[in-house]
Coordinates of C-alpha atoms in Angstrom, one line a residue:
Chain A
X217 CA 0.0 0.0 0.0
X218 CA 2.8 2.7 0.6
X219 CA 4.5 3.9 -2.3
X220 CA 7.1 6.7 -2.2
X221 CA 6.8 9.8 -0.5
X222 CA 5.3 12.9 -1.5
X223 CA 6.5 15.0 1.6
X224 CA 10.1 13.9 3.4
X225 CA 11.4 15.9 6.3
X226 CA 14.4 15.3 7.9
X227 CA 15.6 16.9 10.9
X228 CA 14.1 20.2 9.8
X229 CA 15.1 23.1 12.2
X230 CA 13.9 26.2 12.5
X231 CA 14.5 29.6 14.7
X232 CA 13.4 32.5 15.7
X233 CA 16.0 35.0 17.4
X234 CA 16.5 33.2 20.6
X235 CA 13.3 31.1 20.4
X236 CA 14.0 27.4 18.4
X237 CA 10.5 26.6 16.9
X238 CA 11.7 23.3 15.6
X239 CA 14.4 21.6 17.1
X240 CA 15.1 19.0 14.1
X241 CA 11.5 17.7 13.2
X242 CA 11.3 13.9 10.4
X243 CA 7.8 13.6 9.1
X244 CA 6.8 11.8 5.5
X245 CA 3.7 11.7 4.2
X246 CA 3.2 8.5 1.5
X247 CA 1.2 9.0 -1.9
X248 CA -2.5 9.0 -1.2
X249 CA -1.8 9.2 2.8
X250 CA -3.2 11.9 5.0
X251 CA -0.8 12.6 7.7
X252 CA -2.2 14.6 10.9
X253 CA 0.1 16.7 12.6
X254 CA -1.3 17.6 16.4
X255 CA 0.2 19.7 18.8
X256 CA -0.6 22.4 21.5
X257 CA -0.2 26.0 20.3
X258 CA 3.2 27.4 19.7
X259 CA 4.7 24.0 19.7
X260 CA 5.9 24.8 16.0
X261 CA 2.5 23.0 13.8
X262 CA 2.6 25.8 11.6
X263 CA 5.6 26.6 11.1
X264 CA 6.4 23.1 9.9
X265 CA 3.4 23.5 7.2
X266 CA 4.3 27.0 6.4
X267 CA 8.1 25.4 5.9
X268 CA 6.6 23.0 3.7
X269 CA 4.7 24.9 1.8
X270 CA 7.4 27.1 0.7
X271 CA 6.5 30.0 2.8
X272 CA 9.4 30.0 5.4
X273 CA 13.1 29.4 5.1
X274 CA 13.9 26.5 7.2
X275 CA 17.3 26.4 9.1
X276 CA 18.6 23.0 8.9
X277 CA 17.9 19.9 7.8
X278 CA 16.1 18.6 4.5
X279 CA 13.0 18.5 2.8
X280 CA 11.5 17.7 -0.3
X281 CA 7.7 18.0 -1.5
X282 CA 6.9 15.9 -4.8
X283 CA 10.3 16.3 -5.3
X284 CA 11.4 20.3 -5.2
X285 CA 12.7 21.6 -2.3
X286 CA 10.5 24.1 -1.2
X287 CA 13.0 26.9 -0.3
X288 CA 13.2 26.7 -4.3
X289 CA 9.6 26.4 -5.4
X290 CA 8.7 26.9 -9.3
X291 CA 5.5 27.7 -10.5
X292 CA 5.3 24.3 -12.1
X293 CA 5.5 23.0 -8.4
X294 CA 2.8 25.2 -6.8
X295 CA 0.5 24.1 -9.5
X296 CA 0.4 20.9 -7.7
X297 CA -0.4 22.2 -4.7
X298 CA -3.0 22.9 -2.6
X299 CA -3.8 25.4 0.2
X300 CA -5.9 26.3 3.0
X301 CA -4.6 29.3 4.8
X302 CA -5.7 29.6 8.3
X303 CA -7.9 32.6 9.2
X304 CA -8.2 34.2 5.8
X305 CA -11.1 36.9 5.2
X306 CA -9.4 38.3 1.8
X307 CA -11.4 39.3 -1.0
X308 CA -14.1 40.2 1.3
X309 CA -16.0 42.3 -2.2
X310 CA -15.6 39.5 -4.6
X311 CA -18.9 36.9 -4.8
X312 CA -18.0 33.4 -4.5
X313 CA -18.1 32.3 -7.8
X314 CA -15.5 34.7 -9.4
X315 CA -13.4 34.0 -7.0
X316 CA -13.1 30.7 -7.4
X317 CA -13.7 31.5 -11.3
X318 CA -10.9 33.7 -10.9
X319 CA -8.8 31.4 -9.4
X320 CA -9.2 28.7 -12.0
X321 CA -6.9 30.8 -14.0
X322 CA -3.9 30.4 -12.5
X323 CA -3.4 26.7 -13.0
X324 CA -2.8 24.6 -16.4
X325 CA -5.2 22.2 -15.3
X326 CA -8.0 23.6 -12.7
X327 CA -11.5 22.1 -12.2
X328 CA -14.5 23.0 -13.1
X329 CA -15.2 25.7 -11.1
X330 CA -19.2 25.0 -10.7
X331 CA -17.9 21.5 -9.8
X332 CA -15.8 22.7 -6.8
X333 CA -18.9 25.2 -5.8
X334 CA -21.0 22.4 -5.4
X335 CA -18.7 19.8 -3.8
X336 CA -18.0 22.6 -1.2
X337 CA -21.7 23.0 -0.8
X338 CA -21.5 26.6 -1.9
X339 CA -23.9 27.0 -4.7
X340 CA -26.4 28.7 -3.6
X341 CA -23.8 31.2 -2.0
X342 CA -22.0 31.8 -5.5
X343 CA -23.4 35.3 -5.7
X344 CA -23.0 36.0 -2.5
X345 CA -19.9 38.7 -1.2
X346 CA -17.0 36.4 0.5
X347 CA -17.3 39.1 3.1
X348 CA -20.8 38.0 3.9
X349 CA -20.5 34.2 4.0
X350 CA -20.7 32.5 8.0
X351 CA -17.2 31.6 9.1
X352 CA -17.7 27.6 8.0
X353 CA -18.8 28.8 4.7
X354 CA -15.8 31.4 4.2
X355 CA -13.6 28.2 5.4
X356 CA -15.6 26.2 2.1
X357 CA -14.4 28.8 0.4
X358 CA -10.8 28.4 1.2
X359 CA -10.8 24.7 1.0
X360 CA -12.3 25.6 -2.6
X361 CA -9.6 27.8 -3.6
X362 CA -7.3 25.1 -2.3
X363 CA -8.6 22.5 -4.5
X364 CA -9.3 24.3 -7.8
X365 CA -6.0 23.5 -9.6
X366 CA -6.5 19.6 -9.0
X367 CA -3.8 19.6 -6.4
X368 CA -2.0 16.3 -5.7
X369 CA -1.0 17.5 -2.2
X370 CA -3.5 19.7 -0.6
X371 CA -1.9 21.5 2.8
X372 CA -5.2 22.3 5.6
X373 CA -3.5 24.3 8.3
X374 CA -6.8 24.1 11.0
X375 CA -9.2 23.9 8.9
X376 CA -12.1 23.2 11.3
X377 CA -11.7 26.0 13.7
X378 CA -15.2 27.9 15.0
X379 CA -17.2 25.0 12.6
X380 CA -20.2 23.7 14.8
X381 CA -20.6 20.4 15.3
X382 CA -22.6 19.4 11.7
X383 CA -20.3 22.0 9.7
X384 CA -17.1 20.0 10.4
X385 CA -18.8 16.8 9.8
X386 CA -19.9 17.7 6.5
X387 CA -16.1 19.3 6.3
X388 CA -14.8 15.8 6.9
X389 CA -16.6 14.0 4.0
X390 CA -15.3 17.0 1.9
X391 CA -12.1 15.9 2.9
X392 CA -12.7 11.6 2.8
X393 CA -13.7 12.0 -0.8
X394 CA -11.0 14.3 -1.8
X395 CA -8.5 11.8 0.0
X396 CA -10.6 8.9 -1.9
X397 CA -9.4 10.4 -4.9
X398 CA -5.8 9.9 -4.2
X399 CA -4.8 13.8 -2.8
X400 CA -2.1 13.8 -0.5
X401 CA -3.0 15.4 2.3
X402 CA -1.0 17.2 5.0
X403 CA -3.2 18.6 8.5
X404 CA -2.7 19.8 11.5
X405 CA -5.5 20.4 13.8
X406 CA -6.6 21.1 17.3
X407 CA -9.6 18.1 17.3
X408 CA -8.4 15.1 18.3
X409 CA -11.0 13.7 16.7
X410 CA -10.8 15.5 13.4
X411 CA -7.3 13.5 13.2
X412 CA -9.0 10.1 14.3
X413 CA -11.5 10.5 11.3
X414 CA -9.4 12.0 8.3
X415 CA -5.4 10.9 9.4
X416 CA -3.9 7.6 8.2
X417 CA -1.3 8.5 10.6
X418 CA -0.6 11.6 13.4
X419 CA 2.4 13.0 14.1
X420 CA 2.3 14.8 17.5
X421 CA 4.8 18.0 18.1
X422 CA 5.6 19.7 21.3
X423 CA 8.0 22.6 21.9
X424 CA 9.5 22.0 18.4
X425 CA 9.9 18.1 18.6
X426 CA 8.0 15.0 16.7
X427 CA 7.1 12.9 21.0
X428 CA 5.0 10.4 18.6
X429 CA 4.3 9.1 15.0
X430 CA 1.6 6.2 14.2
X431 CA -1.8 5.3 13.5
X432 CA -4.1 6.9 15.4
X433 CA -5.0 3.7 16.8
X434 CA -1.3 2.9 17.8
X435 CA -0.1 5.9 19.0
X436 CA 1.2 6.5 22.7
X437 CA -0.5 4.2 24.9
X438 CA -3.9 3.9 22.7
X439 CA -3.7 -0.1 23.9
X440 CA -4.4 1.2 27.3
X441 CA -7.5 0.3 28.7
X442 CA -9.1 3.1 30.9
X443 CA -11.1 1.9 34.5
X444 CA -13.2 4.4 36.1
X445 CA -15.0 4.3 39.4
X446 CA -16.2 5.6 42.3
X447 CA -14.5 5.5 45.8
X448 CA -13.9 7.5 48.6
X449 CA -16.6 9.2 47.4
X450 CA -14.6 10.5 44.0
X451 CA -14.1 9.3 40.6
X452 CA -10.9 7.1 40.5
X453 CA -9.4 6.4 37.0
X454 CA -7.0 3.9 36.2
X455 CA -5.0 3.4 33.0
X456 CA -3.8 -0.1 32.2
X457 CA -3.0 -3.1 30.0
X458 CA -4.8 -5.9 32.1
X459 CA -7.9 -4.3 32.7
X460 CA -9.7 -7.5 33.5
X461 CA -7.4 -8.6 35.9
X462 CA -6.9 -4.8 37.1
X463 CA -10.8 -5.0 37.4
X464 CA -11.2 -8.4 39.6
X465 CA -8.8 -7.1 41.9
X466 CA -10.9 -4.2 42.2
X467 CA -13.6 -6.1 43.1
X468 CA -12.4 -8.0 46.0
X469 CA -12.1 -4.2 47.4
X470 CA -15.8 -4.1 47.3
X471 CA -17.9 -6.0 48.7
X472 CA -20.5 -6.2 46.0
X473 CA -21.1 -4.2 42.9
X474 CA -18.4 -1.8 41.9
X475 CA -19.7 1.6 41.9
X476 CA -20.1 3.8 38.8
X477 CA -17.8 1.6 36.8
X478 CA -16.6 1.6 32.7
X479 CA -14.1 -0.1 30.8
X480 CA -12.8 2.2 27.8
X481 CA -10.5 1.9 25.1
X482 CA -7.9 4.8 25.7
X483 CA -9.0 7.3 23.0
X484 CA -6.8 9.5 20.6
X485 CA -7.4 12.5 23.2
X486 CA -6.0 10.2 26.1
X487 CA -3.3 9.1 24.7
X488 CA -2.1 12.6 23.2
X489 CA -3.2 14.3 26.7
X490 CA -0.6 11.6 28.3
X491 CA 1.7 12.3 25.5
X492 CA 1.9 16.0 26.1
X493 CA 2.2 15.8 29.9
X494 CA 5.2 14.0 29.7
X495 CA 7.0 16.0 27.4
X496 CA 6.5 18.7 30.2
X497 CA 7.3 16.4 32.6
X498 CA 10.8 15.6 31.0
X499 CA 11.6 19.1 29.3
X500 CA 9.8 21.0 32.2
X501 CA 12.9 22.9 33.0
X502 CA 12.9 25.0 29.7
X503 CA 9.3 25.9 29.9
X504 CA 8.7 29.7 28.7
Chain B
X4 CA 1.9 35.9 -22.6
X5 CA 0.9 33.6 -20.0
X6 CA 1.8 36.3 -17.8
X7 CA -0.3 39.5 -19.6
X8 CA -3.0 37.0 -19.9
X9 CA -3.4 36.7 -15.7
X10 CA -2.5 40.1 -15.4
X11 CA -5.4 41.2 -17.5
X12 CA -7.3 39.1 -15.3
X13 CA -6.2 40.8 -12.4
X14 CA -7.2 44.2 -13.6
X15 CA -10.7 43.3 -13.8
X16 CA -10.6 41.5 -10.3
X17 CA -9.0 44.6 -9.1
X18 CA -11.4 47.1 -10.6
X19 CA -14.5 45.0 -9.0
X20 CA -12.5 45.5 -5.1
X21 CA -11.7 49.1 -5.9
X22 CA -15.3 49.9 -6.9
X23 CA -16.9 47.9 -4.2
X24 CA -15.1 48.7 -1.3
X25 CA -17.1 52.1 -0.1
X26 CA -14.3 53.5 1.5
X27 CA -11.9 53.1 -1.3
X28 CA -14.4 54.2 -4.1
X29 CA -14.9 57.5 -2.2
X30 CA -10.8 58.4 -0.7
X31 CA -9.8 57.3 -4.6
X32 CA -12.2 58.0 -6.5
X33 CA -15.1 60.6 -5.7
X34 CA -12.7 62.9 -4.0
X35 CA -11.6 65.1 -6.4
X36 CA -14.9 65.5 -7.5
X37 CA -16.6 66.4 -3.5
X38 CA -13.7 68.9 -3.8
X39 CA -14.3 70.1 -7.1
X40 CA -17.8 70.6 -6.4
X41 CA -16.9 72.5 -2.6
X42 CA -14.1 74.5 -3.8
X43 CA -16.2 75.6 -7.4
X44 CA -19.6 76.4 -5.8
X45 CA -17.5 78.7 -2.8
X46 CA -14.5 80.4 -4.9
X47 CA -15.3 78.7 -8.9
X48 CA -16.3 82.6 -10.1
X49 CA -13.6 84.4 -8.3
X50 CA -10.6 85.7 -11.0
X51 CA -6.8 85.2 -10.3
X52 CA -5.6 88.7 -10.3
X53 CA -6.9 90.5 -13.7
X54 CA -5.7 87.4 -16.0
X55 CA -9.8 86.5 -17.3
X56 CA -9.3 83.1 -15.2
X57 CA -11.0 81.3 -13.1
X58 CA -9.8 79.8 -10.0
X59 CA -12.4 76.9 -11.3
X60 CA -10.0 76.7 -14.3
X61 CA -7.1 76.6 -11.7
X62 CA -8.2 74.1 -9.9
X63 CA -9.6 71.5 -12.0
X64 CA -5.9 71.7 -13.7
X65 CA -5.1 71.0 -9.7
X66 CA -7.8 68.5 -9.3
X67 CA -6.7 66.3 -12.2
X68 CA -2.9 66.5 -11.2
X69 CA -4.5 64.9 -7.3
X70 CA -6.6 62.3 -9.5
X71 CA -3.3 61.3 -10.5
X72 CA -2.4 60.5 -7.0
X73 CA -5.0 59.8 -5.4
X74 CA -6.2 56.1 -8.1
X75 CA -2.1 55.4 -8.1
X76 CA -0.7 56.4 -4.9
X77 CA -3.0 56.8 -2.2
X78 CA -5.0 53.6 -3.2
X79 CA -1.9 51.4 -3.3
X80 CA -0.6 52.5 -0.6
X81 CA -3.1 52.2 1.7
X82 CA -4.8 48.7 -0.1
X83 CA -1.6 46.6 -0.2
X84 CA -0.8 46.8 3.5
X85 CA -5.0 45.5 4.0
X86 CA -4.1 43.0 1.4
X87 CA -0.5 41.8 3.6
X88 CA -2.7 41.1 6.3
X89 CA -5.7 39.5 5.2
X90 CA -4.0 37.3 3.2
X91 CA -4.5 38.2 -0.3
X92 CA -0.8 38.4 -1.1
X93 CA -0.3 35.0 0.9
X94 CA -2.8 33.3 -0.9
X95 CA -1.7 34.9 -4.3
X96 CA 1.9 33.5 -3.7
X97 CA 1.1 30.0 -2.9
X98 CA -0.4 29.9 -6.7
X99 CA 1.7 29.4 -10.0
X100 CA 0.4 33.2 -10.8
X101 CA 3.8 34.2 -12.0
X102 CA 4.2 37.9 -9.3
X103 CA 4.9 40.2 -12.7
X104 CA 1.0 39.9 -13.2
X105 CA 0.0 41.1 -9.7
X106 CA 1.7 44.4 -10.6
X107 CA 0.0 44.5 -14.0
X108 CA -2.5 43.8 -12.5
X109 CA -2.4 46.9 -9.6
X110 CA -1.3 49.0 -13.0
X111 CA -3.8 48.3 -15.3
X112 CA -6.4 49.2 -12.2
X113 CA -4.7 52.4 -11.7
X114 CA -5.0 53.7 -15.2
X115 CA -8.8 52.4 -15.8
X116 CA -9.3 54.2 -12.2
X117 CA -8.0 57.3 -13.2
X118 CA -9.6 57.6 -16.6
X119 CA -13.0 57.3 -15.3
X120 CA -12.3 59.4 -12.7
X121 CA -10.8 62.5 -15.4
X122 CA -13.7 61.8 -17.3
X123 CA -16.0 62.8 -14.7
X124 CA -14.1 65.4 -13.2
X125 CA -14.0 66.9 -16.8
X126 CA -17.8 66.3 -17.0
X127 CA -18.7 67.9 -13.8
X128 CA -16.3 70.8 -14.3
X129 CA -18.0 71.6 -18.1
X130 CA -21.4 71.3 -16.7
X131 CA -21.6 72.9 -13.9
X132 CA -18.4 75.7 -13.5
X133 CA -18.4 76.0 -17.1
X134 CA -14.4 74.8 -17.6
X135 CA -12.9 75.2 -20.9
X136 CA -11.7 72.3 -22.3
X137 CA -8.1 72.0 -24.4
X138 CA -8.8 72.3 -28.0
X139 CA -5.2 72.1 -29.5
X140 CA -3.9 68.9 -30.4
X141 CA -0.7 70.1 -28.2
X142 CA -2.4 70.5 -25.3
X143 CA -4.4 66.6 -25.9
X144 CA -0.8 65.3 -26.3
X145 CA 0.5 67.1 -23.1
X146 CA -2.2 66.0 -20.9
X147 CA -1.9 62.4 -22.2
X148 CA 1.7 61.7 -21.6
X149 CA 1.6 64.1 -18.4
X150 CA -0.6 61.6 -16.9
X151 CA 1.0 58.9 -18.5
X152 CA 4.5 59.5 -16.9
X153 CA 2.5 61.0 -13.7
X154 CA 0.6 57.6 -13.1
X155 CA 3.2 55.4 -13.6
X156 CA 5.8 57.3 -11.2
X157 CA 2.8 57.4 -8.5
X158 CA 2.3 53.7 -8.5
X159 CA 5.8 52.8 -8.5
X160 CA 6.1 55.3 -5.6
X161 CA 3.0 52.8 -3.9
X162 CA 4.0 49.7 -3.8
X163 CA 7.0 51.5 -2.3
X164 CA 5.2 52.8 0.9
X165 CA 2.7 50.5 1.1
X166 CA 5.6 48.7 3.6
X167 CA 5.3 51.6 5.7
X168 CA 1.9 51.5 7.2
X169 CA 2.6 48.1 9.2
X170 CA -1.1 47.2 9.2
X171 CA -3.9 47.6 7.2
X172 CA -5.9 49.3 9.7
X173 CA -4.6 53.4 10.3
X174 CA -2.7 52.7 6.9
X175 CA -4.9 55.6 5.5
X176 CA -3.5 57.4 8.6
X177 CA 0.2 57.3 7.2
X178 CA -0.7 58.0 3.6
X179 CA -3.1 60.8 3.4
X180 CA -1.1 63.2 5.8
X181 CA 2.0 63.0 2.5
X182 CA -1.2 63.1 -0.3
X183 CA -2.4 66.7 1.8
X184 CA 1.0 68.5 2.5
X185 CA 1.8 67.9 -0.7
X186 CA -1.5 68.9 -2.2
X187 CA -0.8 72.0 -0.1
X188 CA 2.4 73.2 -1.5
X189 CA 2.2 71.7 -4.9
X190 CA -0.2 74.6 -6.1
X191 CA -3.5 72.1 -6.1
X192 CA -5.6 74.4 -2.9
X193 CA -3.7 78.0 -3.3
X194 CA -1.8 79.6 -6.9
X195 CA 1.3 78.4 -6.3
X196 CA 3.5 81.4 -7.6
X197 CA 1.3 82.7 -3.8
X198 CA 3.1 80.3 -2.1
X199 CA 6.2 81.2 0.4
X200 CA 9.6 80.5 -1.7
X201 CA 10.7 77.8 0.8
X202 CA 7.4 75.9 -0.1
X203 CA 7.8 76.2 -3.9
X204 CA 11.5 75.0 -3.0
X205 CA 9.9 71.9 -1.0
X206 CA 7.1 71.0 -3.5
X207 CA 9.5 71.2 -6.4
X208 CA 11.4 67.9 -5.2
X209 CA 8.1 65.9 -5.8
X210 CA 6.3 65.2 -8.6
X211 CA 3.0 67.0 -7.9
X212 CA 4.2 70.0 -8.2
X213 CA 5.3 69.5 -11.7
X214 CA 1.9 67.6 -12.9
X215 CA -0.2 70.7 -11.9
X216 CA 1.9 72.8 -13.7
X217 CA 1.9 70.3 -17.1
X218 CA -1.9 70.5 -16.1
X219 CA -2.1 74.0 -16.2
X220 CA -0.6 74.1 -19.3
X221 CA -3.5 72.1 -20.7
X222 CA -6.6 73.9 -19.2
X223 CA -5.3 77.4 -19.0
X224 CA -4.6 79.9 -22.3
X225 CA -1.0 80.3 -23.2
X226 CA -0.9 83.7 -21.4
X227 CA -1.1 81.9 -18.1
X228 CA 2.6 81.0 -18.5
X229 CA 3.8 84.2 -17.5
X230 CA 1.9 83.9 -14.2
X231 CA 3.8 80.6 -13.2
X232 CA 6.9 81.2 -10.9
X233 CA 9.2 81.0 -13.8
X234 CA 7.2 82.1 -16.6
X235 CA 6.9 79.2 -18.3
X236 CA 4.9 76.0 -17.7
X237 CA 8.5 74.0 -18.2
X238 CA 7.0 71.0 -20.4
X239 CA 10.4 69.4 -20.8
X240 CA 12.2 70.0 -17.2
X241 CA 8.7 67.9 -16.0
X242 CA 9.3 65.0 -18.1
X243 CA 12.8 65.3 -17.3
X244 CA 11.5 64.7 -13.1
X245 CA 8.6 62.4 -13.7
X246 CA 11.4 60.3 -15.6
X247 CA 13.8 60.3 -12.2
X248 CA 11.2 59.5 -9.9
X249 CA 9.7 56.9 -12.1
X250 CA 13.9 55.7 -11.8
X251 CA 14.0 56.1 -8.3
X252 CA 10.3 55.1 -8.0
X253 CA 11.3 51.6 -9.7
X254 CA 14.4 51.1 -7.2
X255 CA 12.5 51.8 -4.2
X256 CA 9.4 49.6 -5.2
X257 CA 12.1 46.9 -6.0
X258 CA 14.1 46.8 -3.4
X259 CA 11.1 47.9 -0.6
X260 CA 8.4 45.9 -1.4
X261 CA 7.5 42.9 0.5
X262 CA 4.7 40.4 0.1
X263 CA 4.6 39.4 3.7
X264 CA 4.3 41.2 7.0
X265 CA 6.9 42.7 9.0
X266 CA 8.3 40.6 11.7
X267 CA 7.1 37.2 9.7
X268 CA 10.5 35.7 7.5

């Protein structure tokens, strides 16, 4: 199933003044694969993706998107990719459909602009002013301009953010069927479970360093099970890998039934929560 | 060809902002006409001395020399800072649009701009303050390459300070203090040959100064020459300084301009 990469870093550093934003960060993403990078803020998410995109000069270290380096990028190259800035609210008196009209230009090869309205759900909107769309449909529109040269890697730097609940749902099967047709795609995202439904594989970052790389079901301690009870009158919790042996023991504590208690599967959240803590744990002593 | 092709694609996405955006279409555009209208209903009749002029006929001359600036420089330089930090020029840079058509782009806008704008301003001048218009085919070619060589020097001399104003927001704040002091001294408000000698001194360095007069020397009669400071309207020592500002305009705009902002590498 893998096949050669489309995006290789190795040991990319990055710096600013006295600050290191990434200490020597390796990340590939395969053909077809949708890599999710997760992190807490300012631990250097963007940075890597704004590296990668050819936005930012890295330091040190290599890397290599289908191919170019992107400290070098030709327009050939950014013909083949894709994307969605974070926070954008340009063009705010252009209506939807020339924008993305518009847009269609710049590539040899773009979509059909009416196509890309409707798979982003924004036909009814086309003659509406960017300025005036809701925050998930400006977002549409972004993901819209992102994927109106045909892009084979497509770059979504938190794409999600301020979506309710239904929005980013309807975000991810956006996303699925783009990935379904073989896009690369590169994310980094705040919702843990954004990354469980969209990432092949994760790639979590703190304070400028990869801590974990897998399948969201792998990564960390995911083959943790999680206990939870009541005693003492609180709510104990217990990770572990024996939770049936971890849960008779328990019950020989009580006398009958165990109060209040669940057997979970440790979830993407738990194991990246535990993940983060002890980073700060062990680097604690540089902490800003 | 690639290239012109995007470029003239960018002129008409540009023109659709520009026209759009309230605030813009009124500092840019309608300006010179609010003023035109104020300063010709309150002094339009008055003469200049016993010449048989206007000070109507002064000023529109004045009016269309600011037209110049205001559609090149003053829109440039206060749009591109909005556009560094809403992410149009982010966005434009992560596509294969090769950068030589954004400024075709900005250039194309700025000459469409300004002859709409002339064209009313001429209109509302004729019709209501009763301006004569050139009739010589001199005076046609004057005011064409006048504003030729006068727009392209302004927008060169925009993209430069558009870095200035670090953010969009109170970029106006930066750029319409330079538009007004040199509106002030460059003969557009007062006859400049009133002017202190000091302030002729000053507003001969820029290129306003010089585009009224070439102005002048399209609206007004050939006597009005002997009124200017010098006596004549000095056709060839203003292409001589639109030509070195649209020099140093070129060098500044070159080495200046930057498509992200300050502070981000």
């Amino acid at each position: 199933m893998s096949s050669a990469p489309v995006i290789t870093a190795t040991d990319v550093t990055k710096r600013y003044g006295d600050f290191t934003a990434l200490a020597g960060v390796s990340i590939h993403v395969d053909t077809g694969e949708c890599l999710a990078i997760l992190g807490p803020n300012g631990a250097g998410k963007t940075t890597l993706t704004e590296i990668l995109e050819g936005y930012r000069q890295r330091d040190g270290g290599q890397a290599s998107v289908l191919g170019v380096d992107p400290n070098k990028p030709t327009g050939a190259w950014k013909a083949k990719l894709g994307i969605v800035l974070q926070n954008a609210t340009d063009m705010a008196d252009l209506t939807v459909s020339e924008t993305i009209k518009h847009f269609a230009r710049y590539y040899p090869n773009p979509a059909d602009p009416d196509q890309v309205m409707a798979a982003v759900g924004l036909t009814e909107k086309a003659n509406s002013r960017n300025g005036k769309l809701s925050g998930g449909q400006r977002r549409r529109l972004d993901v819209a301009l992102g994927i109106i040269g045909n892009p084979e890697v497509l770059f979504l730097d938190e794409p999600t953010t301020g979506f309710d609940p239904e929005a980013r749902r309807e975000f991810w099967v956006l996303i699925d069927r783009l990935k379904s047709n073989g896009t690369t795609i590169l994310l980094t995202t705040h919702y843990l479970d954004e990354a469980q439904y969209l990432a092949d594989r994760v790639a979590v970052i703190a304070r400028g360093r990869i801590v974990a790389q897998g399948a969201p079901d792998s990564i960390g301690n995911r083959g943790d099970a999680i206990v939870t009870w009541t005693e003492a009158g609180r709510e104990q919790a217990q990770s572990t890998t024996t939770p049936t042996a971890f849960v008779e023991e328990l019950s020989s504590r009580f006398a009958g039934e165990i109060p209040h208690l669940a057997i979970r599967r440790a979830s993407l959240e738990d194991a990246y929560l535990e993940l983060i803590a002890q980073d700060r744990q062990t680097n604690g002593g540089d902490a800003a | 060809m690639n290239t012109l092709r995007m470029g003239l694609g960018r002129v008409g996405i540009e023109l659709k902002q520009f026209f759009r955006d309230k605030e813009s279409a009124v500092f840019n555009f309608l300006l010179p006409m609010i003023l035109l209208v104020i300063f010709g209903s309150v002094f339009g009749g008055q003469e200049l001395g016993d010449s048989g002029i206007t000070f109507s006929q002064y000023f529109v001359a004045g009016m269309i020399a600011s037209g110049i600036l205001y559609t090149s420089f003053q829109n440039l330089a206060i749009s591109i800072p909005m556009e560094r930090e809403d992410g149009t020029l982010k966005r434009l840079q992560a596509t294969p649009m090769p950068r030589a058509a954004f400024f075709i782009g900005k250039i194309g806008m700025v000459f469409v701009a300004y002859v709409a704008q002339v064209t009313i301003l001429i209109a509302v001048g004729v019709l209501f303050f009763g301006i004569d218009l050139p009739t010589t085919s001199f005076a046609i070619f004057t005011f064409v390459w006048v504003s030729v060589l006068g727009l392209i020097a302004w927008t060169l001399l925009g993209i430069a300070y558009s870095v200035v104003p670090k953010q969009g927001r109170g970029a106006a704040a930066l750029v319409s203090p330079v538009v007004l002091v040199l509106q002030f001294t460059s003969g557009v408000f007062f006859v400049f040959s009133d002017l202190p000698q000091w302030m002729q001194n000053f507003a001969s360095l820029f290129p306003l100064k010089w585009l009224t007069q070439a102005m002048r020397s399209v609206f007004l009669p050939d006597t009005a020459a002997a009124m200017e400071v010098n006596g004549s309207f000095e056709l060839g020592l203003t292409a001589l300084v639109l030509v070195i500002w649209i020099i140093l305009g070129a060098i500044l705009a070159t080495v200046f301009f930057r498509w992200t902002p300050r502070g981000k590498s």
